[in-house]
PDB file of C-alpha atoms and ligand atoms in Angstrom:
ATOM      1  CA  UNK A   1      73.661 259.916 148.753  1.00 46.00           C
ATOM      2  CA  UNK A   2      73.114 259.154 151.558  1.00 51.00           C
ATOM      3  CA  UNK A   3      76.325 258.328 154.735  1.00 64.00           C
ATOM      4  CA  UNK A   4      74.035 254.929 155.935  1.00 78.00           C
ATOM      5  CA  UNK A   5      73.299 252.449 153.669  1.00 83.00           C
ATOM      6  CA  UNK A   6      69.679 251.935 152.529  1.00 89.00           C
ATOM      7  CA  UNK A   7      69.097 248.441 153.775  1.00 97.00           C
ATOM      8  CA  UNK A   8      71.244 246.212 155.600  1.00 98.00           C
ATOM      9  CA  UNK A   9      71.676 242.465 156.877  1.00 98.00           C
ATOM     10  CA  UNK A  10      73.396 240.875 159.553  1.00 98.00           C
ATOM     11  CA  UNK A  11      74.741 237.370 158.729  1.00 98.00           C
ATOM     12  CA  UNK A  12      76.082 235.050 161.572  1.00 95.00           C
ATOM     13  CA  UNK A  13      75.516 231.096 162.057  1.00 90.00           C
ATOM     14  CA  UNK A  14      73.352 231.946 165.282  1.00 91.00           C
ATOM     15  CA  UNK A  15      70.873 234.200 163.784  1.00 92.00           C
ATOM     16  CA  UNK A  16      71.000 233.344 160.218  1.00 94.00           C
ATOM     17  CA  UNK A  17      70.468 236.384 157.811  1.00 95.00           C
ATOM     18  CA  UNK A  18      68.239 239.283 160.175  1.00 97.00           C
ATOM     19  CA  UNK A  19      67.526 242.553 158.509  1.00 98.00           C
ATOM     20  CA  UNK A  20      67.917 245.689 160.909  1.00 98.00           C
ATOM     21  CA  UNK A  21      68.001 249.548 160.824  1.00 97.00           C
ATOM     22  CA  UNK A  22      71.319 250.479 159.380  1.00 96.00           C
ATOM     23  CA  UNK A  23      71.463 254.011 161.490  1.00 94.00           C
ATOM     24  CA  UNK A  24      71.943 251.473 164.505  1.00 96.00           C
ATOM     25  CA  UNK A  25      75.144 250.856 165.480  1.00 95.00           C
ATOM     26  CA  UNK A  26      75.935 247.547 164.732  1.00 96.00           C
ATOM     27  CA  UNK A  27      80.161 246.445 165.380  1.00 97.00           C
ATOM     28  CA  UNK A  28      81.658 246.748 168.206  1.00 97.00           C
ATOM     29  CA  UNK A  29      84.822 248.919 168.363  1.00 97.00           C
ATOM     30  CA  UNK A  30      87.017 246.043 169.435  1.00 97.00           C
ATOM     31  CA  UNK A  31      85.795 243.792 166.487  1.00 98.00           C
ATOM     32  CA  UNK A  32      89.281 243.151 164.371  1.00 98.00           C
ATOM     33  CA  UNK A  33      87.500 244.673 161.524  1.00 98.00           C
ATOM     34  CA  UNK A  34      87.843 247.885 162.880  1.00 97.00           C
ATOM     35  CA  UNK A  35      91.074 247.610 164.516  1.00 97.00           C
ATOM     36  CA  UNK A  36      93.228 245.423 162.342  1.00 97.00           C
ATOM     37  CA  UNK A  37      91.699 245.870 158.566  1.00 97.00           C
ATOM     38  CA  UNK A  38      90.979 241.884 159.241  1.00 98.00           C
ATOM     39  CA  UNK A  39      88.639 240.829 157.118  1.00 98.00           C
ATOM     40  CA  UNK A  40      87.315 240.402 153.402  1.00 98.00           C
ATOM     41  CA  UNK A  41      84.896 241.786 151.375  1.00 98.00           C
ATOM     42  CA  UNK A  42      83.160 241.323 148.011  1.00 98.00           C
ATOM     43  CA  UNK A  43      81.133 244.353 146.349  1.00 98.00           C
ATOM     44  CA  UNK A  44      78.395 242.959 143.849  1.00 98.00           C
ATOM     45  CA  UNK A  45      76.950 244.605 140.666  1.00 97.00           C
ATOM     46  CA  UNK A  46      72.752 244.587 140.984  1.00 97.00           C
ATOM     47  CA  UNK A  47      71.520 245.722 137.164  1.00 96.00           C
ATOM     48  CA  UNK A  48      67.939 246.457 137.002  1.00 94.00           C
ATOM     49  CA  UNK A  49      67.211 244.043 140.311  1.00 95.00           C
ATOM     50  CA  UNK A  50      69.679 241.193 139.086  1.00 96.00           C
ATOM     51  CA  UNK A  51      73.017 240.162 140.679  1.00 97.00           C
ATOM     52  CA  UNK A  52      76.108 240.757 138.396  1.00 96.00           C
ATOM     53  CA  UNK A  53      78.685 237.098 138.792  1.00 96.00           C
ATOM     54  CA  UNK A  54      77.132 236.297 142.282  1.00 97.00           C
ATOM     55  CA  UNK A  55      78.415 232.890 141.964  1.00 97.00           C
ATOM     56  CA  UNK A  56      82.049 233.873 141.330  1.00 97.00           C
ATOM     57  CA  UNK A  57      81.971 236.532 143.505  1.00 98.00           C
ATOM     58  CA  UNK A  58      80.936 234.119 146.327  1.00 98.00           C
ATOM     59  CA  UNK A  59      83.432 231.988 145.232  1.00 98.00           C
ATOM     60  CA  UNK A  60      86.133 234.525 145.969  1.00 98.00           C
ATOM     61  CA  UNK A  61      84.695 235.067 149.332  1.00 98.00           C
ATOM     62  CA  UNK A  62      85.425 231.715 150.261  1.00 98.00           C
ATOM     63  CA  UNK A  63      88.810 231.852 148.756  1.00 98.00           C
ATOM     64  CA  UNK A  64      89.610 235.303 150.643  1.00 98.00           C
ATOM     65  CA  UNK A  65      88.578 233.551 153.573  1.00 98.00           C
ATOM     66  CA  UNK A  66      90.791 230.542 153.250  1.00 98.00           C
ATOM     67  CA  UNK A  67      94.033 232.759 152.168  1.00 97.00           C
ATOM     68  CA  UNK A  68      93.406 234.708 155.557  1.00 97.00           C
ATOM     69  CA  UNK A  69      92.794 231.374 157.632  1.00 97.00           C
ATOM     70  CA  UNK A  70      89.141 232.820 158.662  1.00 98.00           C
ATOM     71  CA  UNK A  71      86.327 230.654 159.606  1.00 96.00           C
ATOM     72  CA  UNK A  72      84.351 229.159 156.415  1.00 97.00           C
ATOM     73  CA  UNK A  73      81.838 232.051 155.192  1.00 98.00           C
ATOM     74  CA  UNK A  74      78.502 230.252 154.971  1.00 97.00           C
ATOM     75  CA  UNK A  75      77.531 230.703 151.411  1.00 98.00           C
ATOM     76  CA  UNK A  76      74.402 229.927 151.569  1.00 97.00           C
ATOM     77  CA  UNK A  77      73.522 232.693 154.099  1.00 98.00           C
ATOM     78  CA  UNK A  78      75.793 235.108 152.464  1.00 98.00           C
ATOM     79  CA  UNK A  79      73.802 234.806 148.952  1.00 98.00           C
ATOM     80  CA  UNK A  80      70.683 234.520 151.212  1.00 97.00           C
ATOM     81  CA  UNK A  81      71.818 237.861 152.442  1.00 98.00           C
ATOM     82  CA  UNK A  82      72.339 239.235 149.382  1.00 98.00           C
ATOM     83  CA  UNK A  83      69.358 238.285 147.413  1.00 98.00           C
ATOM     84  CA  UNK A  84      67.010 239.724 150.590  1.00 98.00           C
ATOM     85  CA  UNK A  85      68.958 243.100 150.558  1.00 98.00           C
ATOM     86  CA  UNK A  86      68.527 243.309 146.799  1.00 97.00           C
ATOM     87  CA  UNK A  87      64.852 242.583 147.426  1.00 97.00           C
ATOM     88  CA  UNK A  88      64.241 244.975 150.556  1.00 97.00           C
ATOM     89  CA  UNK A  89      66.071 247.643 148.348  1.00 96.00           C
ATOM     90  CA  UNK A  90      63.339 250.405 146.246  1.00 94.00           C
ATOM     91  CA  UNK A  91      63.448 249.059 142.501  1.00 93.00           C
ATOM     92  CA  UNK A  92      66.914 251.136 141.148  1.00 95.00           C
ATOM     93  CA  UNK A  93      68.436 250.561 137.420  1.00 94.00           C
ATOM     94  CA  UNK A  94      71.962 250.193 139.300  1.00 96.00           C
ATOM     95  CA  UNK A  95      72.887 249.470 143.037  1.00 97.00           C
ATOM     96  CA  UNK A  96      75.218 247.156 144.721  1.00 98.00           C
ATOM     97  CA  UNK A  97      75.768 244.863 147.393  1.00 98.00           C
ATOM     98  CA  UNK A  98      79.183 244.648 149.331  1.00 98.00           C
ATOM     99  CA  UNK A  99      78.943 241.114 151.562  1.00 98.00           C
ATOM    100  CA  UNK A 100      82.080 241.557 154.440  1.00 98.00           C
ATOM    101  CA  UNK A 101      83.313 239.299 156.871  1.00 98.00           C
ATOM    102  CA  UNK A 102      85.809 240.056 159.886  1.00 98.00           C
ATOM    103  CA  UNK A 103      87.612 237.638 162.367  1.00 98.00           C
ATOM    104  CA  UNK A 104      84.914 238.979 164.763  1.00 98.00           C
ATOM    105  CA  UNK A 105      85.186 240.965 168.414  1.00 97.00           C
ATOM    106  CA  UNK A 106      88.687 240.357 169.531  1.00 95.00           C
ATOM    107  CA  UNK A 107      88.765 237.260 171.581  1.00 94.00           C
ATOM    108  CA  UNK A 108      85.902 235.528 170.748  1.00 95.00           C
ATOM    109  CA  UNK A 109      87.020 233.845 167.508  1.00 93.00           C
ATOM    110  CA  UNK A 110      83.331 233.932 166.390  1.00 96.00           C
ATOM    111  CA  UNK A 111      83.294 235.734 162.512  1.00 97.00           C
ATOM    112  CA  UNK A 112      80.805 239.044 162.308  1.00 98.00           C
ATOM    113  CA  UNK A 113      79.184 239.686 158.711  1.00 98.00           C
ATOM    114  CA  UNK A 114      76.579 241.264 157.634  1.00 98.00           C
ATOM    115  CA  UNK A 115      75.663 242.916 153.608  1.00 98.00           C
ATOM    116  CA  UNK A 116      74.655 246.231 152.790  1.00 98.00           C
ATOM    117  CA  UNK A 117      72.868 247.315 149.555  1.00 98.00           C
ATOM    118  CA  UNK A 118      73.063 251.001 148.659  1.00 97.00           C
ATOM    119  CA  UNK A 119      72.176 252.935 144.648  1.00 97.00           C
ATOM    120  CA  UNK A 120      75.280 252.761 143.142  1.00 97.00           C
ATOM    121  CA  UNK A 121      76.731 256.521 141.658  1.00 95.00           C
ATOM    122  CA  UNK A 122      76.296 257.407 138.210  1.00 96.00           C
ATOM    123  CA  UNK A 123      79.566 256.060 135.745  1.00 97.00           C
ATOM    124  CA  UNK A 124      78.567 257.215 132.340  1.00 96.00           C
ATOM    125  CA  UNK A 125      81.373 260.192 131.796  1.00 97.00           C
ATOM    126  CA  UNK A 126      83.814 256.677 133.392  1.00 98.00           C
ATOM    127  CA  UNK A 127      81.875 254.572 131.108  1.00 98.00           C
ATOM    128  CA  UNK A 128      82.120 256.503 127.783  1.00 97.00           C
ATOM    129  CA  UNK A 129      84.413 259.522 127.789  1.00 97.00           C
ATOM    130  CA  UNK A 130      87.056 257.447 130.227  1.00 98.00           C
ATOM    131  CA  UNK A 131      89.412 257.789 132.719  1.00 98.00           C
ATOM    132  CA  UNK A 132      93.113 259.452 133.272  1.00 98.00           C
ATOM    133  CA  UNK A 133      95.208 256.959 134.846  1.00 98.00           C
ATOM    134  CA  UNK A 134      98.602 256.437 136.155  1.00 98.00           C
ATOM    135  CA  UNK A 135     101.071 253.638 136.740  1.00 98.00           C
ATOM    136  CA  UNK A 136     102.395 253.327 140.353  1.00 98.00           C
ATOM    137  CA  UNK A 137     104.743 250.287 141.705  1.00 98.00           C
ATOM    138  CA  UNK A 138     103.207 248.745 144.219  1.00 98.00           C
ATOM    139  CA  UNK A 139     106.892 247.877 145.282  1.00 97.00           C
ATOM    140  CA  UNK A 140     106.289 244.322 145.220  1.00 97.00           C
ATOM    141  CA  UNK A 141     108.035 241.770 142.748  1.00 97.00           C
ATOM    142  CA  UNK A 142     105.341 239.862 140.772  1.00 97.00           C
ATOM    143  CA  UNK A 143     105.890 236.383 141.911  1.00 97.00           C
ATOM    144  CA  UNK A 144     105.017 237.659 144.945  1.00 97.00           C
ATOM    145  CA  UNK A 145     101.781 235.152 145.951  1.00 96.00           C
ATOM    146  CA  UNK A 146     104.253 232.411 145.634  1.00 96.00           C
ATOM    147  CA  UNK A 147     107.500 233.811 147.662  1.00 97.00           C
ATOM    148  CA  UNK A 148     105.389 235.454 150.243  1.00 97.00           C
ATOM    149  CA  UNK A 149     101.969 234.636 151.104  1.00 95.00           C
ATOM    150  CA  UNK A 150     101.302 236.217 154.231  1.00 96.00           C
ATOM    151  CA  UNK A 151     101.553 239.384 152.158  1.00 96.00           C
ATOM    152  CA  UNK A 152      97.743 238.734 151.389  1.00 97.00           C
ATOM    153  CA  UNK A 153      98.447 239.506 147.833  1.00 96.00           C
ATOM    154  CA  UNK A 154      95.178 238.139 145.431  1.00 94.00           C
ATOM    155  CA  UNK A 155      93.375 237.971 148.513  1.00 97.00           C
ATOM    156  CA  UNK A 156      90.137 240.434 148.853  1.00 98.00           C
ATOM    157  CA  UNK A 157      90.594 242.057 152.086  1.00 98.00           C
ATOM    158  CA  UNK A 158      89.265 245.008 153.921  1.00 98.00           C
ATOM    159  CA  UNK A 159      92.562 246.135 154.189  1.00 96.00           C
ATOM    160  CA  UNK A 160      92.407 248.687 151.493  1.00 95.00           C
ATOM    161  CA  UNK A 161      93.759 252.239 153.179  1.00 96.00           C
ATOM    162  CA  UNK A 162      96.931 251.404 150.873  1.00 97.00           C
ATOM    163  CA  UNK A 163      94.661 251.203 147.866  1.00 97.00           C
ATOM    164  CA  UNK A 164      92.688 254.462 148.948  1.00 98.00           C
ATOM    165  CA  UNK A 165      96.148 256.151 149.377  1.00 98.00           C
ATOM    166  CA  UNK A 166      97.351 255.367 145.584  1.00 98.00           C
ATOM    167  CA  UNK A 167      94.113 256.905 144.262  1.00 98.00           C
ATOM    168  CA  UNK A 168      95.429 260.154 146.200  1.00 98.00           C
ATOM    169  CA  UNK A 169      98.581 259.610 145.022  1.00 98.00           C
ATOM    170  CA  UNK A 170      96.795 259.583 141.546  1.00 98.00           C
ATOM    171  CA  UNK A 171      94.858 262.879 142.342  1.00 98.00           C
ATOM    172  CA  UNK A 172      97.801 264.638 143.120  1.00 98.00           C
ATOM    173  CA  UNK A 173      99.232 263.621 139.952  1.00 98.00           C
ATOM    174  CA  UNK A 174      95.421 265.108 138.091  1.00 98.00           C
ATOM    175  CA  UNK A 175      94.080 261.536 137.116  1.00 98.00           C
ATOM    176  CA  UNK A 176      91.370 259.552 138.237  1.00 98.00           C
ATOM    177  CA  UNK A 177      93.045 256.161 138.872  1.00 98.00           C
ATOM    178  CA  UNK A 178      96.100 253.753 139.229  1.00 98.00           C
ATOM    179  CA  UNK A 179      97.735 251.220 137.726  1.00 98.00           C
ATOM    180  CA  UNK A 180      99.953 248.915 139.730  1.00 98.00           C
ATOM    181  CA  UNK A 181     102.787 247.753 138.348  1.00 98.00           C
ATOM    182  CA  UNK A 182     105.552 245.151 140.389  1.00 98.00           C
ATOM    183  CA  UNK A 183     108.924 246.211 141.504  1.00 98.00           C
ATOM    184  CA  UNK A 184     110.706 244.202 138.701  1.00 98.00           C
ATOM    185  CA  UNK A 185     108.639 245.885 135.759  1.00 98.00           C
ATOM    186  CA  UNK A 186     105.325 243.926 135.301  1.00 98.00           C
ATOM    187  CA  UNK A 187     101.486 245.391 134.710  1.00 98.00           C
ATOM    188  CA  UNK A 188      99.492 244.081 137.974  1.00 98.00           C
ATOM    189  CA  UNK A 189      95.886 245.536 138.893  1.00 98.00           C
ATOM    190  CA  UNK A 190      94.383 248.642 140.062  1.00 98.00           C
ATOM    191  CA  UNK A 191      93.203 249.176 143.748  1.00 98.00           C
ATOM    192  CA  UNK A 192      90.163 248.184 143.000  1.00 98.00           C
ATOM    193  CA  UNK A 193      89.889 247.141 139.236  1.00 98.00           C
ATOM    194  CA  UNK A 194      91.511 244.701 136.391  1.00 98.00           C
ATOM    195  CA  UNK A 195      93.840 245.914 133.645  1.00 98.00           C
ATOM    196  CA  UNK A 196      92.487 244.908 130.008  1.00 98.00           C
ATOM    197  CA  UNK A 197      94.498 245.687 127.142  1.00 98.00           C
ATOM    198  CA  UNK A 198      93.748 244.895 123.094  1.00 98.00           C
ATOM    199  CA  UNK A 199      96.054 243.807 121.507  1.00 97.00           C
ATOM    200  CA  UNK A 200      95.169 243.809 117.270  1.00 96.00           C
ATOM    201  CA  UNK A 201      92.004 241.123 117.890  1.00 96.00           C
ATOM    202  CA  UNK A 202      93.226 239.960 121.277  1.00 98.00           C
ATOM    203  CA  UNK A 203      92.432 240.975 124.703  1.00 98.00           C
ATOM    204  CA  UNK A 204      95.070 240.411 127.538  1.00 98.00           C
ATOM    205  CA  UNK A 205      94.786 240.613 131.176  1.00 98.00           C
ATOM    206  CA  UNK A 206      97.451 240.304 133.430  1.00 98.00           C
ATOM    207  CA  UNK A 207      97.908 236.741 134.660  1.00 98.00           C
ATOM    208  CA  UNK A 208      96.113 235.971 137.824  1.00 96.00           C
ATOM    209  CA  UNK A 209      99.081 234.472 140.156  1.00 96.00           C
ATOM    210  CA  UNK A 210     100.969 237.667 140.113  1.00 97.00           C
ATOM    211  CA  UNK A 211      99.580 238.393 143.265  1.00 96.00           C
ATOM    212  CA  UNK A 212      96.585 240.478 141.888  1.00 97.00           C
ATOM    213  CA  UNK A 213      92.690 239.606 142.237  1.00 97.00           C
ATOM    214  CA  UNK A 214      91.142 237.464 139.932  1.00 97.00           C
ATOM    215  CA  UNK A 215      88.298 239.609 138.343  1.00 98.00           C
ATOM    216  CA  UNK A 216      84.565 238.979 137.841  1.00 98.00           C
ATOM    217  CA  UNK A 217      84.399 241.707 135.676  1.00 98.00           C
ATOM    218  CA  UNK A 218      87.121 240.765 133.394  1.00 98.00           C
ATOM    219  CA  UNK A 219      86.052 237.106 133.331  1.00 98.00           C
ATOM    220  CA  UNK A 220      82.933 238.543 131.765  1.00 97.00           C
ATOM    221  CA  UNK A 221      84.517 240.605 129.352  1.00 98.00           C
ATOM    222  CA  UNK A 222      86.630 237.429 128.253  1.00 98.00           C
ATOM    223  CA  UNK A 223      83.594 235.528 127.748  1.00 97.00           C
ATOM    224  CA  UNK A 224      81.752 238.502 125.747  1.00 98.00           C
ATOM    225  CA  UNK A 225      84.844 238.964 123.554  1.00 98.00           C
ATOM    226  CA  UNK A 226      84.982 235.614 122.898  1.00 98.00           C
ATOM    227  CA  UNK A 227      81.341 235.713 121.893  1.00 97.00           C
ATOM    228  CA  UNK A 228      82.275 238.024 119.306  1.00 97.00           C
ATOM    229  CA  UNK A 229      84.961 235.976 117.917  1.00 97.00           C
ATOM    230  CA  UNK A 230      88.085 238.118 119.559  1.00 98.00           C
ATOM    231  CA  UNK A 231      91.045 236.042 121.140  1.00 98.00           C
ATOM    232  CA  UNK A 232      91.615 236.169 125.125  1.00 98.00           C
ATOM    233  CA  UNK A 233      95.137 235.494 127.215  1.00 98.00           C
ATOM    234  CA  UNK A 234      95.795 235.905 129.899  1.00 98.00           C
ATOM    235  CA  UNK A 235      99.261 236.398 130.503  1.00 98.00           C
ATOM    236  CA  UNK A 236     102.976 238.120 132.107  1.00 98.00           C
ATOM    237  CA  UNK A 237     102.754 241.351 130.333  1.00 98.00           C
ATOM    238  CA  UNK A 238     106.187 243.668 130.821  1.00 98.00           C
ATOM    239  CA  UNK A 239     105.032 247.689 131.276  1.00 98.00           C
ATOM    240  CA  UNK A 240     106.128 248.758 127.945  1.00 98.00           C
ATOM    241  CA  UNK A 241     103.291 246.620 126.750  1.00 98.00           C
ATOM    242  CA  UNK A 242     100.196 249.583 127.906  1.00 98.00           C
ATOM    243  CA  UNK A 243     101.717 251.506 125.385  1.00 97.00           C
ATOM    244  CA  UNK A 244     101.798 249.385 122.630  1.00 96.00           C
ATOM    245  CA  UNK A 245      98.125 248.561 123.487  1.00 98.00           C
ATOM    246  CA  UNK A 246      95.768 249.920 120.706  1.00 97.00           C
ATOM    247  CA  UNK A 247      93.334 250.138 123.861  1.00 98.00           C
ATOM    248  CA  UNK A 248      93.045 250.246 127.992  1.00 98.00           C
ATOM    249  CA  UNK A 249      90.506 249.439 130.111  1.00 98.00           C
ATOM    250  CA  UNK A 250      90.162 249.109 133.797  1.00 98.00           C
ATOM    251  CA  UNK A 251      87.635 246.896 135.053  1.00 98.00           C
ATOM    252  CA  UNK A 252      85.748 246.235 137.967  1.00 98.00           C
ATOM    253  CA  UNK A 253      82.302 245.667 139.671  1.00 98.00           C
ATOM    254  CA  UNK A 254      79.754 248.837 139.790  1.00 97.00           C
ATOM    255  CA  UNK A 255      82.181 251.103 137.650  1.00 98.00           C
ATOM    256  CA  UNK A 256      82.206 248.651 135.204  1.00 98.00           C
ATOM    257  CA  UNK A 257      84.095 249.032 132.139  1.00 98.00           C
ATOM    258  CA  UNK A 258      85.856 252.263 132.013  1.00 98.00           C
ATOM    259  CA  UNK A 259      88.459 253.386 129.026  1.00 98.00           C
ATOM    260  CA  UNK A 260      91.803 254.804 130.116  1.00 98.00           C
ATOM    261  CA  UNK A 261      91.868 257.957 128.022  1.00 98.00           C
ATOM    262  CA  UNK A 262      95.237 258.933 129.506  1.00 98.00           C
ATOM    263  CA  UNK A 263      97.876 257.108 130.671  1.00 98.00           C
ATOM    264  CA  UNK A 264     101.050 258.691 132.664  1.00 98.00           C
ATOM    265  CA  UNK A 265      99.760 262.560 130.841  1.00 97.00           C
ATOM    266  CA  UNK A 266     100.063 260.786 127.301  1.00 98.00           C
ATOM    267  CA  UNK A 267      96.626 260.975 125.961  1.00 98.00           C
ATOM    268  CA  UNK A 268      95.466 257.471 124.313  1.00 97.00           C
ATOM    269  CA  UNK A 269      92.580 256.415 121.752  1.00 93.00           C
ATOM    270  CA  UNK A 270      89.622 254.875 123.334  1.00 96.00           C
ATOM    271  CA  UNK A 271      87.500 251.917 121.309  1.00 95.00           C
ATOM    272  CA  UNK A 272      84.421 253.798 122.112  1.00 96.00           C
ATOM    273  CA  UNK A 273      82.287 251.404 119.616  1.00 96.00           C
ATOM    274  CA  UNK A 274      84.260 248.026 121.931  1.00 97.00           C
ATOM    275  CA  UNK A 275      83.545 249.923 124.600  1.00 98.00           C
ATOM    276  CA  UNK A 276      79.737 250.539 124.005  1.00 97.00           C
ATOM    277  CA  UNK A 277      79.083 246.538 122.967  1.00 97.00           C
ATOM    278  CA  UNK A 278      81.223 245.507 126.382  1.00 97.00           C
ATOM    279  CA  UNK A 279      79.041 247.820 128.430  1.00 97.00           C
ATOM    280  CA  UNK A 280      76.184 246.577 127.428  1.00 96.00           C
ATOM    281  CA  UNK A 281      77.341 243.084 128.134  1.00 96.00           C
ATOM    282  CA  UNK A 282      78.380 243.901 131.347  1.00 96.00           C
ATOM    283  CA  UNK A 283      74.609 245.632 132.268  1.00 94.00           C
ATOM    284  CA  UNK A 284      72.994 242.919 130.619  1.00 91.00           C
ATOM    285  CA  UNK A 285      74.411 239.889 132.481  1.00 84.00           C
ATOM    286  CA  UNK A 286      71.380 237.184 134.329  1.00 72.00           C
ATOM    287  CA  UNK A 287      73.929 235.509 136.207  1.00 70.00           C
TER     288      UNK A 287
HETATM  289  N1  LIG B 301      91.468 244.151 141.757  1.00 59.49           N
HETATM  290  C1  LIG B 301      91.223 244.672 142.982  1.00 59.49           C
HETATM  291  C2  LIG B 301      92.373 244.971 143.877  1.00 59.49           C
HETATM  292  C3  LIG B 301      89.907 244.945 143.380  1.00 59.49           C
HETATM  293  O1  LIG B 301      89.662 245.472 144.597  1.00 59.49           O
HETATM  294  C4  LIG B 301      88.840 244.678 142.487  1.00 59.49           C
HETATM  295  C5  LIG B 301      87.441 244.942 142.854  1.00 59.49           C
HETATM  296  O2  LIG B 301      87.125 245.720 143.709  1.00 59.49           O
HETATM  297  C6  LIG B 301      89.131 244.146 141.237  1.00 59.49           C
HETATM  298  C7  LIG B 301      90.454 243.876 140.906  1.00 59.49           C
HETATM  299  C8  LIG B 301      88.023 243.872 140.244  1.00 59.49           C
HETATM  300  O3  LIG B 301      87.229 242.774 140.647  1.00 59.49           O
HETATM  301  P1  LIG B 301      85.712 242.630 140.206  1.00 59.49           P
HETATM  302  O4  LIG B 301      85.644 242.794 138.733  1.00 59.49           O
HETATM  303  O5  LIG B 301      85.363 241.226 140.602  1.00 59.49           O
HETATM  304  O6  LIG B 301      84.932 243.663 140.918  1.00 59.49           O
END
């Protein structure tokens, strides 16, 4: 794959939504993207040319923004933006689009954004044999969004080098991801996906205002499991409850739905037939 993305778009409220050559340099190296990690970010699913939850994921843009007092994000422009990189992009069964928005060149106070689409990598070993995982505390309690909200907890910014550094962390330890889990003994999120367990005929997330990210992923695997008559909750789940889980999954836009087949070295049982039908959902979504 290539290190440039295939097509790209700047967004700003002077230009609109302008497409230009993405081996140009486009942000400037005082812009408090690049310097501070200031900023937020969604990355969208395209299946077979359609956008996976652009709606919600827009949504969370706009809430991102608002927990990191930005400026508004335009919406319209942004899903403009999207929907023209999709287009400009050669006809791929998976790609995505990752929308981001910084507080702009130091100084100025005027927001830079632009969206990238780029073919996504290929998830089927993720997708069907699964993933090793381990649980790392984050270090933070879980009521967390409420007693300190300038920790930017729930909030999708581009500050992410922590969330790179516990997938090392999870290297070293010979698996391929992370689950967080809070100081005071709660399951929370991985860096960059949503914790589903099944419990019997129910599946359980963690609940959202434990200072994790509220998932477009898992909000579609609620609604398919609902479709097929299996309970949902979301709720405060203790870490003793992954291993009483008769199945794992982490979640998350582009990967999709991947099966923990490990967790902490202990090898676990993946549905692979719950698995297969969610997958499907998941590459099948219109909307
Ligand atoms: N949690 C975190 C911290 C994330 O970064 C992400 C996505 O990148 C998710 C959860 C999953 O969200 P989604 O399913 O909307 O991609």
């Amino acid at each position: 794959m290539s290190s440039h993305p295939a097509v790209l778009f700047l967004v700003s409220a002077d230009t609109g939504c302008v497409q230009v050559d993405p081996e140009d340099p486009h942000v400037f190296v005082t812009d408090l993207g690049v310097t501070r990690g200031d900023g937020i970010f969604e990355t969208i699913s395209v299946c077979n040319g359609r956008p996976q939850a652009l709606e919600p994921h827009l949504a969370r843009f706009a809430r991102s923004a608002r927990l990191l007092d930005l400026p508004e994000p335009d919406l319209a422009l942004y899903r403009r933006a999207v929907l023209a990189a999709i287009e400009a992009h050669d006809d791929v069964p998976e790609l995505f689009v990752k929308t981001v928005m910084t507080r702009g060149i130091e100084g100025t106070g005027v927001a830079t954004g632009w969206a990238y689409a780029t073919e996504a990598g290929d998830f089927a070993a993720a997708r069907t044999a699964g993933i090793r995982v381990v649980t790392l505390d984050r270090g933070l309690r879980h009521d967390v969004a409420q007693t300190s909200p300038w920790l930017l907890q729930g909030a999708k910014t581009l500050s992410y080098a922590v969330n790179r550094a516990a997938l090392r962390e999870a290297s070293r330890r010979d698996a391929d991801d992370v689950i967080f889990t809070s100081s005071d003994g709660f399951v929370l999120e991985g860096p960059t996906a949503n914790v589903i367990l099944r419990l019997g005929d129910r599946l359980v997330t963690p609940r959202t205002d434990q200072g994790i990210l509220a998932g477009t992923t898992q909000a579609s695997v609620f609604e398919f499991a609902e479709s097929i008559g299996l309970q949902t909750e979301y709720a405060v789940l203790p870490v003793a409850a992954l291993a009483e889980a008769d199945a794992l999954w982490l979640v998350s836009s582009v990967r999709q739905a991947a099966p923990v087949n490990s967790l902490d070295g202990i090898s676990r049982q993946v549905d692979g037939e719950l698995t297969r039908r969610m997958t499907e959902f998941l590459l099948g979504r219109t909307e």
